[in-house]
Tab-separated table of C-alpha atoms and ligand atoms in Angstrom:
chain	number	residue	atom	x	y	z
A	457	UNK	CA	121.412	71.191	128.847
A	458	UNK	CA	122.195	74.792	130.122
A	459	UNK	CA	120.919	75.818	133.197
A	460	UNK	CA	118.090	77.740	133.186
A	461	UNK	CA	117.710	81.300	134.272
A	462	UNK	CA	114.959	80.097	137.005
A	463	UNK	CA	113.832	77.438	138.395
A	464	UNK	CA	110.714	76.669	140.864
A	465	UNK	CA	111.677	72.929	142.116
A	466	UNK	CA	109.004	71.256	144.900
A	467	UNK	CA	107.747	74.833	145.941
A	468	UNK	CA	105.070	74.591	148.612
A	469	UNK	CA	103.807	77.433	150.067
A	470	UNK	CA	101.344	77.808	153.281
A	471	UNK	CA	98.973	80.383	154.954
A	472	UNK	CA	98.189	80.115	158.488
A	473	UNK	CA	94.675	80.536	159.038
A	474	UNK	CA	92.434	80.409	161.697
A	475	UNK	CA	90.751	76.928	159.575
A	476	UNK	CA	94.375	75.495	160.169
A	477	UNK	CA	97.194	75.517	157.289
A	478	UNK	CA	96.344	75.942	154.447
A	479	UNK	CA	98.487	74.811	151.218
A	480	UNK	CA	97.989	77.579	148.599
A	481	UNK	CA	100.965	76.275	146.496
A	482	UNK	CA	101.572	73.144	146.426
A	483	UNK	CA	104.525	71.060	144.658
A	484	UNK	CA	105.116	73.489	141.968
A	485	UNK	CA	108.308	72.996	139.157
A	486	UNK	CA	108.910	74.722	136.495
A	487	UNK	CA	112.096	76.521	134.628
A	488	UNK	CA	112.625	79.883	132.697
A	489	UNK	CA	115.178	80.495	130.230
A	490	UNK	CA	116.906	83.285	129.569
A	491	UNK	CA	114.684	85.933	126.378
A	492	UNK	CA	111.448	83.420	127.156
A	493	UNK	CA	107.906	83.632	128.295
A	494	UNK	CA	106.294	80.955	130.172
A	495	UNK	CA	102.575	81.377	130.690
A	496	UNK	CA	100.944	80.718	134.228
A	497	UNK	CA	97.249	80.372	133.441
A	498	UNK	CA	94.356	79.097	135.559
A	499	UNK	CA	91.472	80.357	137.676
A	500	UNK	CA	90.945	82.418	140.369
A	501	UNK	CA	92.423	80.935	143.973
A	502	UNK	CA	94.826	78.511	142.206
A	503	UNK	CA	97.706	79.706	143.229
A	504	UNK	CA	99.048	81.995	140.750
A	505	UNK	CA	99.925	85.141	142.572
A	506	UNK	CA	101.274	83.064	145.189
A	507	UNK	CA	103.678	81.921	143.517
A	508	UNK	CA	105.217	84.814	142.452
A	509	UNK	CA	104.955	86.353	145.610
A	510	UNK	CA	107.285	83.583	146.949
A	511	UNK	CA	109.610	83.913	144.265
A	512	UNK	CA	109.737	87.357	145.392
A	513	UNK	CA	109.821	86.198	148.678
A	514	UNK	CA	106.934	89.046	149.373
A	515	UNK	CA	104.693	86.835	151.029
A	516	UNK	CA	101.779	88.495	153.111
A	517	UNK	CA	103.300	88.140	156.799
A	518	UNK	CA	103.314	87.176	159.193
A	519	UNK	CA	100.440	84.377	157.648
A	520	UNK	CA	102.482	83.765	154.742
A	521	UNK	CA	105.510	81.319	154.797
A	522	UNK	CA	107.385	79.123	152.349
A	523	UNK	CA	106.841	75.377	153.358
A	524	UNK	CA	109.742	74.039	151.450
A	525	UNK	CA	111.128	73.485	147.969
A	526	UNK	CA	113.669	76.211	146.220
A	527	UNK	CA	113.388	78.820	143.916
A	528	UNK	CA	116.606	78.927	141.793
A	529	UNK	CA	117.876	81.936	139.724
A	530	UNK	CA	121.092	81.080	138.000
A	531	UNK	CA	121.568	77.826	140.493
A	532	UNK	CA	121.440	80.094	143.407
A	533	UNK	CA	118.317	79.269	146.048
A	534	UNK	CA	116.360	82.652	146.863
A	535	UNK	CA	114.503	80.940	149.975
A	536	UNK	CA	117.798	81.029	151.602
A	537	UNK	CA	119.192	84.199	150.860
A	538	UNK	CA	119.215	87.076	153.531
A	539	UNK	CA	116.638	89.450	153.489
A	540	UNK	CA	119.461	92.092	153.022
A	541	UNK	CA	120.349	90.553	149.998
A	542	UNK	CA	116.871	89.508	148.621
A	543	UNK	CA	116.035	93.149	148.647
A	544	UNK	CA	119.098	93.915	146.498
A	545	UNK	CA	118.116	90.891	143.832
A	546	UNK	CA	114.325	92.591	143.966
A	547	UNK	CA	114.149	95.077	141.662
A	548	UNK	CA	118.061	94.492	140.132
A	549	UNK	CA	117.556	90.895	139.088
A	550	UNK	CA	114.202	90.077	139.019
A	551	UNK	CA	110.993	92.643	139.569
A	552	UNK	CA	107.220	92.143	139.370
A	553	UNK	CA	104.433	94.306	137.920
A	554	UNK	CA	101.538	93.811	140.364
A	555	UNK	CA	97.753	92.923	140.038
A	556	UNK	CA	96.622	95.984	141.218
A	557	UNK	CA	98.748	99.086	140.537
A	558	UNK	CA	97.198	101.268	142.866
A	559	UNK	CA	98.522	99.240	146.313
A	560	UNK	CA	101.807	99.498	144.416
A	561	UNK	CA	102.081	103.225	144.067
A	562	UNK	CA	102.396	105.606	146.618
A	563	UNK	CA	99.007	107.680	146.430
A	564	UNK	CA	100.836	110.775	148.051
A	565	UNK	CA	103.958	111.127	145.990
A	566	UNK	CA	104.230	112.217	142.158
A	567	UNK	CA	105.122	109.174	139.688
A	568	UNK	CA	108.307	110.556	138.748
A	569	UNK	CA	109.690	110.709	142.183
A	570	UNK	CA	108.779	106.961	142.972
A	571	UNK	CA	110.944	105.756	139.684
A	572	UNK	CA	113.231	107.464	140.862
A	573	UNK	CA	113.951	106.449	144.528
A	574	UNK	CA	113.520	102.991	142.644
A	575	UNK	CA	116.422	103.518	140.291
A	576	UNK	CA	118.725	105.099	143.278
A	577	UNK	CA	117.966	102.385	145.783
A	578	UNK	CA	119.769	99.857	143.263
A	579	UNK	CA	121.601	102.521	140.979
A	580	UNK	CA	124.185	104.722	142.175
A	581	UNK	CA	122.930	107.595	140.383
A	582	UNK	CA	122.805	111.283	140.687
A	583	UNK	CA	119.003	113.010	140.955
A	584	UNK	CA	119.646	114.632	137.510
A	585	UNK	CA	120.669	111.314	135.964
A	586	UNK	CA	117.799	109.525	137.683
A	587	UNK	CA	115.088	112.105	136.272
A	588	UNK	CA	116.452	111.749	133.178
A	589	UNK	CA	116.183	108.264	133.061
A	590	UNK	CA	113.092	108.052	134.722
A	591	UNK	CA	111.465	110.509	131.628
A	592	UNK	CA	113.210	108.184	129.417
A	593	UNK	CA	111.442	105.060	130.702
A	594	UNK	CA	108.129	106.542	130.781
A	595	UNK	CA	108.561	107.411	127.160
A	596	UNK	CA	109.855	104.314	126.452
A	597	UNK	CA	106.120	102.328	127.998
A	598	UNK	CA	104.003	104.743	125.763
A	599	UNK	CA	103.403	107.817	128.286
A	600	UNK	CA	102.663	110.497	126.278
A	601	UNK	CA	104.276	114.016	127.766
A	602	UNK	CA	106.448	112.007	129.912
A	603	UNK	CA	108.529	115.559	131.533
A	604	UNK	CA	104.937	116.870	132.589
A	605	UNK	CA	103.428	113.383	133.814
A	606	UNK	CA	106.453	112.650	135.928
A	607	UNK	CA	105.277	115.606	137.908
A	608	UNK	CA	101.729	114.187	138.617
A	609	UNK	CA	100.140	111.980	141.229
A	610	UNK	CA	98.707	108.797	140.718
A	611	UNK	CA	95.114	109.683	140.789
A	612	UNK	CA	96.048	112.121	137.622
A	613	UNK	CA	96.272	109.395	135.384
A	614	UNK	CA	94.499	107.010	134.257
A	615	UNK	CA	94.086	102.842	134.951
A	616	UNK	CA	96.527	102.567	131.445
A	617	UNK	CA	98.795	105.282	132.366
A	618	UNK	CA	99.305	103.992	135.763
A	619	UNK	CA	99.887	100.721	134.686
A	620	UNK	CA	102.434	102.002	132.468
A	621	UNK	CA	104.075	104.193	135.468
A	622	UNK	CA	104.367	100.656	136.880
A	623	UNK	CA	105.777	98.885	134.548
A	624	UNK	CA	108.466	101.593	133.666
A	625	UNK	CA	109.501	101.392	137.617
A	626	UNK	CA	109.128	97.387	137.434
A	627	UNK	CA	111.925	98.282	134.041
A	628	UNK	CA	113.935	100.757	135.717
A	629	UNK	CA	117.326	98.541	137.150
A	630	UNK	CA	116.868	96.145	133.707
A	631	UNK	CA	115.796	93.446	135.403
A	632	UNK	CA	116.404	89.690	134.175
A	633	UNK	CA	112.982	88.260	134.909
A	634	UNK	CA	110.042	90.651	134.743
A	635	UNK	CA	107.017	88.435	136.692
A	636	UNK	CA	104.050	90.365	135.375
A	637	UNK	CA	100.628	89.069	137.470
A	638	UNK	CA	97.909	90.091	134.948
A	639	UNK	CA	99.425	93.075	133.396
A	640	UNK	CA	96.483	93.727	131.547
A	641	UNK	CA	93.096	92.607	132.853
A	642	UNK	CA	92.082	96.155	134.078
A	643	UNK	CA	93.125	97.294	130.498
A	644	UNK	CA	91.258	97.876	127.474
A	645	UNK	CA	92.247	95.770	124.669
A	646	UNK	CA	94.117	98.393	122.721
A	647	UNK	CA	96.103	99.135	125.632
A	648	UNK	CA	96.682	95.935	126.463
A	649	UNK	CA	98.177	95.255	123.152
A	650	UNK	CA	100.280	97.939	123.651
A	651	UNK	CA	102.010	96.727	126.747
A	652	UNK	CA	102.448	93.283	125.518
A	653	UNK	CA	104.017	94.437	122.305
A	654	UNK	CA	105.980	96.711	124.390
A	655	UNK	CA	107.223	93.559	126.579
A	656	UNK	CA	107.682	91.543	123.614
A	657	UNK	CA	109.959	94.745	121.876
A	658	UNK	CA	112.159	94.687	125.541
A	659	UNK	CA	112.291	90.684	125.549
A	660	UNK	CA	114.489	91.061	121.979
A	661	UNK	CA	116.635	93.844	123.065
A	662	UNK	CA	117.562	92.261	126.483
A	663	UNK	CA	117.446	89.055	126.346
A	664	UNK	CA	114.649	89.566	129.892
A	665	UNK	CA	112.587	86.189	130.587
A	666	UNK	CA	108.725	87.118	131.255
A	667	UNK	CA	106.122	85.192	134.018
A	668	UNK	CA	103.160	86.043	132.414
A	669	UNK	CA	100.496	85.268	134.715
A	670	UNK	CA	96.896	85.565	133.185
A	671	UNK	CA	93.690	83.898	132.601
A	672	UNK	CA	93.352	84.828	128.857
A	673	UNK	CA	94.048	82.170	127.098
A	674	UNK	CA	94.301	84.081	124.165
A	675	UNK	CA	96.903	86.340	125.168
A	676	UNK	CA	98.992	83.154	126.172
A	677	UNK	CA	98.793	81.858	122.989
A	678	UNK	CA	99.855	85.139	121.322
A	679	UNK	CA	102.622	85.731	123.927
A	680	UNK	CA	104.180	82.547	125.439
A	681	UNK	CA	106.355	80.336	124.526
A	682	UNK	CA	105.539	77.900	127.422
A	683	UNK	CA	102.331	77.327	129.620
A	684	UNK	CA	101.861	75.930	133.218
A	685	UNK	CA	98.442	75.192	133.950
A	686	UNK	CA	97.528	75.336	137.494
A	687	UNK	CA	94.811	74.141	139.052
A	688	UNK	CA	94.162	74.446	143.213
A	689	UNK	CA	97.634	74.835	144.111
A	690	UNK	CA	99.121	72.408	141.606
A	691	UNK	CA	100.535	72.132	137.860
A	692	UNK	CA	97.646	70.054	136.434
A	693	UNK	CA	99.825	70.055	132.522
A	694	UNK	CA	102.713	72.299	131.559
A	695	UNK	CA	104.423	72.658	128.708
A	696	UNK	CA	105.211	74.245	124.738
A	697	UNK	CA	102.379	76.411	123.975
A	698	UNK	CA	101.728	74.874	120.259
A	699	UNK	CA	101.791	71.621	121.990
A	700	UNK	CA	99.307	72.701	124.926
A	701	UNK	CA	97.007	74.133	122.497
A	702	UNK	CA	97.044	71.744	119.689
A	703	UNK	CA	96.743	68.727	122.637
A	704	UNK	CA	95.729	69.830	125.477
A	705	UNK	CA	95.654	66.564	127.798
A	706	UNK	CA	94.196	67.492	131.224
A	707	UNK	CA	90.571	67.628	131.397
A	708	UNK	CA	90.797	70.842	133.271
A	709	UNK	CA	93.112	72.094	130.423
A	710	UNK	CA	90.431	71.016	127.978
A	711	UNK	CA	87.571	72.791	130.080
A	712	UNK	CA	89.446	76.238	130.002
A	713	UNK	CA	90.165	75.892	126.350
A	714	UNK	CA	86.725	75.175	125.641
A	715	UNK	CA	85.604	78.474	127.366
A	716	UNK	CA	87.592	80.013	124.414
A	717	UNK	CA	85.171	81.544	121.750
A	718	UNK	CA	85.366	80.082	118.639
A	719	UNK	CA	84.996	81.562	115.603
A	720	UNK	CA	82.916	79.093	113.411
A	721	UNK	CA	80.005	79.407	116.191
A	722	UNK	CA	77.241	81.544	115.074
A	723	UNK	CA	76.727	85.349	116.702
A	724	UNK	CA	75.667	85.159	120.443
A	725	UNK	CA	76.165	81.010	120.865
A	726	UNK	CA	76.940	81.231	124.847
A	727	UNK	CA	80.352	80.241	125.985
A	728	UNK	CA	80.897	77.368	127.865
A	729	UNK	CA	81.907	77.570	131.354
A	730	UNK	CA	83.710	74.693	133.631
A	731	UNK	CA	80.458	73.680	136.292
A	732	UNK	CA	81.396	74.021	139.504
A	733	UNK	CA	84.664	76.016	141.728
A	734	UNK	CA	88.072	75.975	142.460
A	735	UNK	CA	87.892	74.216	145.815
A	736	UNK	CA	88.663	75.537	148.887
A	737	UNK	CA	92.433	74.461	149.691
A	738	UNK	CA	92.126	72.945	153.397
A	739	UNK	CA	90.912	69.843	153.211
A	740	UNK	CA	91.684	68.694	149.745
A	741	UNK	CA	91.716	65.353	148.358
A	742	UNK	CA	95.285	63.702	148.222
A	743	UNK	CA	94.283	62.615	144.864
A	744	UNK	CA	93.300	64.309	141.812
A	745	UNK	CA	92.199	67.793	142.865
A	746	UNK	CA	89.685	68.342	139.614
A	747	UNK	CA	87.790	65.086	140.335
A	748	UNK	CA	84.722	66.966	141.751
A	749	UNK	CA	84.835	69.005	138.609
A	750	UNK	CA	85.637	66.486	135.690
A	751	UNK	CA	83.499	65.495	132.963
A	752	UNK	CA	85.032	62.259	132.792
A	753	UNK	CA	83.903	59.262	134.842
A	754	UNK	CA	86.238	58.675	137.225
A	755	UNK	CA	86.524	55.806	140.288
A	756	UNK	CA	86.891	57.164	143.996
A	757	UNK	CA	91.161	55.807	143.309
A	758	UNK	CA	91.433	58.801	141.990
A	759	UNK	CA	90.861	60.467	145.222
A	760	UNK	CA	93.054	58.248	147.559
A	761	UNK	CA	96.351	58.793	145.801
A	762	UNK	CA	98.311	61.779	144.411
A	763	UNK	CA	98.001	60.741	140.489
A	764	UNK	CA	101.025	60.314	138.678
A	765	UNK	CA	103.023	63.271	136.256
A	766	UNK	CA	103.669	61.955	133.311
A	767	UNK	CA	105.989	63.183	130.380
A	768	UNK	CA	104.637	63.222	126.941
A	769	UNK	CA	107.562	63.886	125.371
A	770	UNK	CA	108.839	67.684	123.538
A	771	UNK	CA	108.249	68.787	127.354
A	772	UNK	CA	105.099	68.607	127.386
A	773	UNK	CA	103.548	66.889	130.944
A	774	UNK	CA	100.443	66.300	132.778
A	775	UNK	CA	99.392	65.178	136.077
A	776	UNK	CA	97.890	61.957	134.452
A	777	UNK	CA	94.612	61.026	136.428
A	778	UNK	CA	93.353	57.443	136.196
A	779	UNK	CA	90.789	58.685	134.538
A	780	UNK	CA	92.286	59.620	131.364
A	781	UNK	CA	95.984	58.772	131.962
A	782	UNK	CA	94.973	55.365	129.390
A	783	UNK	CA	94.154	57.538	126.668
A	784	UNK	CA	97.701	58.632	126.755
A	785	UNK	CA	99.065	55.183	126.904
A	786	UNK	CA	97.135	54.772	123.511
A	787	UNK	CA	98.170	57.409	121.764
B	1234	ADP	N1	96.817	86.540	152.601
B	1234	ADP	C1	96.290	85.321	152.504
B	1234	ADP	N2	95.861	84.670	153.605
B	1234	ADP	C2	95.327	83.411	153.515
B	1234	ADP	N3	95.185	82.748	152.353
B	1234	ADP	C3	95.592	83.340	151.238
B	1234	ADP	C4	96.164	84.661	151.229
B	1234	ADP	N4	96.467	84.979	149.957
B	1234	ADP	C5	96.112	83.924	149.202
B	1234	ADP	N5	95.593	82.942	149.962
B	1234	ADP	C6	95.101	81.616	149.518
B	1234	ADP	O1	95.865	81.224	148.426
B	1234	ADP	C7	95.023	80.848	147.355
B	1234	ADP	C8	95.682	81.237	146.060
B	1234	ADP	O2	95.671	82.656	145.932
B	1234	ADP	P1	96.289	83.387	144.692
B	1234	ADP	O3	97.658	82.906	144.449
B	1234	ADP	O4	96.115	84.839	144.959
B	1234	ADP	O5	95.345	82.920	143.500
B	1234	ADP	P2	95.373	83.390	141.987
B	1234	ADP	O6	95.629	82.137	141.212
B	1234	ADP	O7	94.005	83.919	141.730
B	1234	ADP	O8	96.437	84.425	141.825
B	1234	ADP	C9	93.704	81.544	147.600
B	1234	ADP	O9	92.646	80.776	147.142
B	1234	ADP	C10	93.658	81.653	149.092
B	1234	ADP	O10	93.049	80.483	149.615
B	1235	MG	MG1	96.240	86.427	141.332
């Protein structure tokens, strides 16, 4: 098999707190290829945005630290690189569209002029041929007027249009993975659309590979071509999206899909929720972490012991608790 474009191998990730360390991410594989979309879904607190913080090695400091593990784009390990040279593959070979555009943009400098220092600081580029590019990309993400807005502020434009303005800087050096950390969820639909379509349009021109992180599960099934659920730090099941959604095997995976509304229930039937929280992540159980959660009966074993992954064959996988890990034995 080729080797993939990234790869997340035994990635554990810590905070220091004043509760002790705590283990926001931990154990986490999984592998991007080149032109494809892999899906990060799960609730709030598991871990999501942590993750691709450390691939972008953009950790909060100084609380924030990589515990061990690698993160591998094109066989080379980014936790070892030099921060000199990590700012270089930011950006160039890899860039990220934040949750919340507003911390990203600079609230005292006009949108144009922040794409542009963005192209120059990887580009060597004159001004002229950075503005130009710069109205080109905004064009390109839908900004309507693109040679007036360049010349606006951020707090011109709307949540959309802002988004947008982040997205075409996130664009700007062509990167080869775009992590987006949900794009969308301050979006309206339409809009949302939009962007998606817009990422999906890039993805076939450039071959780019997409980390869509998100909880719509709906978007994920529209967008991705594979999923990694993660629950409390960990991958509870990852794998091909028809094969996630036609059998989804974790209990947890089962519980978020069943939040999805269904069609064939009549008007107003209230969705179904998962009871309970994401734990807290000091003092978790070595065992399965959705045990306090789970529908299914389960024995306190499942608590002593980290439960076994399991491969199910086509790539799909699952952290295979005792408590349903014989149902997959059967089938
Ligand atoms: N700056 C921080 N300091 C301490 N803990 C943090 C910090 N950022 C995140 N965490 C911890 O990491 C966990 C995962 O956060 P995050 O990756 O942001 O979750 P999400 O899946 O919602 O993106 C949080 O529940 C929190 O406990
Ligand atoms: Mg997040």
């Amino acid at each position: 098999m080729s080797q993939p474009l990234l790869e997340v191998r035994n990635l554990r990730v810590g905070f220091q707190t004043d509760a002790g360390l705590l283990t926001a991410v931990d154990d986490v594989d999984f592998k991007l290829e080149a032109g494809k979309t892999l899906g990060i879904v799960g609730e709030s607190g598991c871990g999501k945005s942590v993750t691709a913080m450390s691939i972008m090695r953009l950790l909060p400091q100084p609380a924030g630290r990589i515990l061990s593990g690698e993160v591998l784009l094109d066989g080379r390990d980014l936790t070892k690189v030099s921060l000199e040279e990590m700012r270089k593959i930011r950006g160039n070979d890899i860039a990220m569209i934040f949750q919340e555009p507003m911390t990203a943009l600079n609230p005292v400098h006009r949108v144009g002029k922040q794409i542009i220092e963005n192209i120059q600081q990887h580009k060597l580029m004159s001004a002229a041929d950075a503005l130009k590019r710069a109205v080109e990309l905004m064009e390109w993400v839908g900004i309507p007027a693109p040679d007036q807005r360049v010349n606006e502020y951020p707090h011109q434009l709307s949540g959309g249009m802002r988004q947008r303005v982040m997205i075409a800087m996130a664009l700007s050096c062509s990167p080869r993975v775009l992590i987006a950390d949900e794009p969308s969820t301050a979006l309206d639909v339409t809009v949302q659309a939009q962007i998606l379509d817009l990422l999906r349009r890039l993805q076939n021109e450039t071959g780019m590979a997409v980390i869509l992180i998100t909880h719509d599960l709906g978007v994920v099934a529209e967008t991705c071509d594979d999923v990694a659920v993660m629950y409390a730090g960990r991958i509870a099941e990852r794998g091909p999206v028809e094969s996630i959604f036609k059998r989804p095997l974790h209990p947890y995976t089962q519980g978020l899909m069943n939040c999805l509304p269904k069609l064939d229930h009549p008007p107003k039937t209230p969705l179904p929720v998962i009871p309970g929280s994401v734990p807290g992540l000091i003092d978790l159980p070595a065992g399965c972490r959705f045990a306090s959660r789970c529908p299914n009966r389960h024995s306190a074993d499942v608590l002593a012991s980290r439960q076994p992954w399991r491969e199910c064959g086509g790539g799909h996988g699952v952290e295979a608790c005792a408590c349903f890990a014989h149902q997959l034995s059967a089938s």
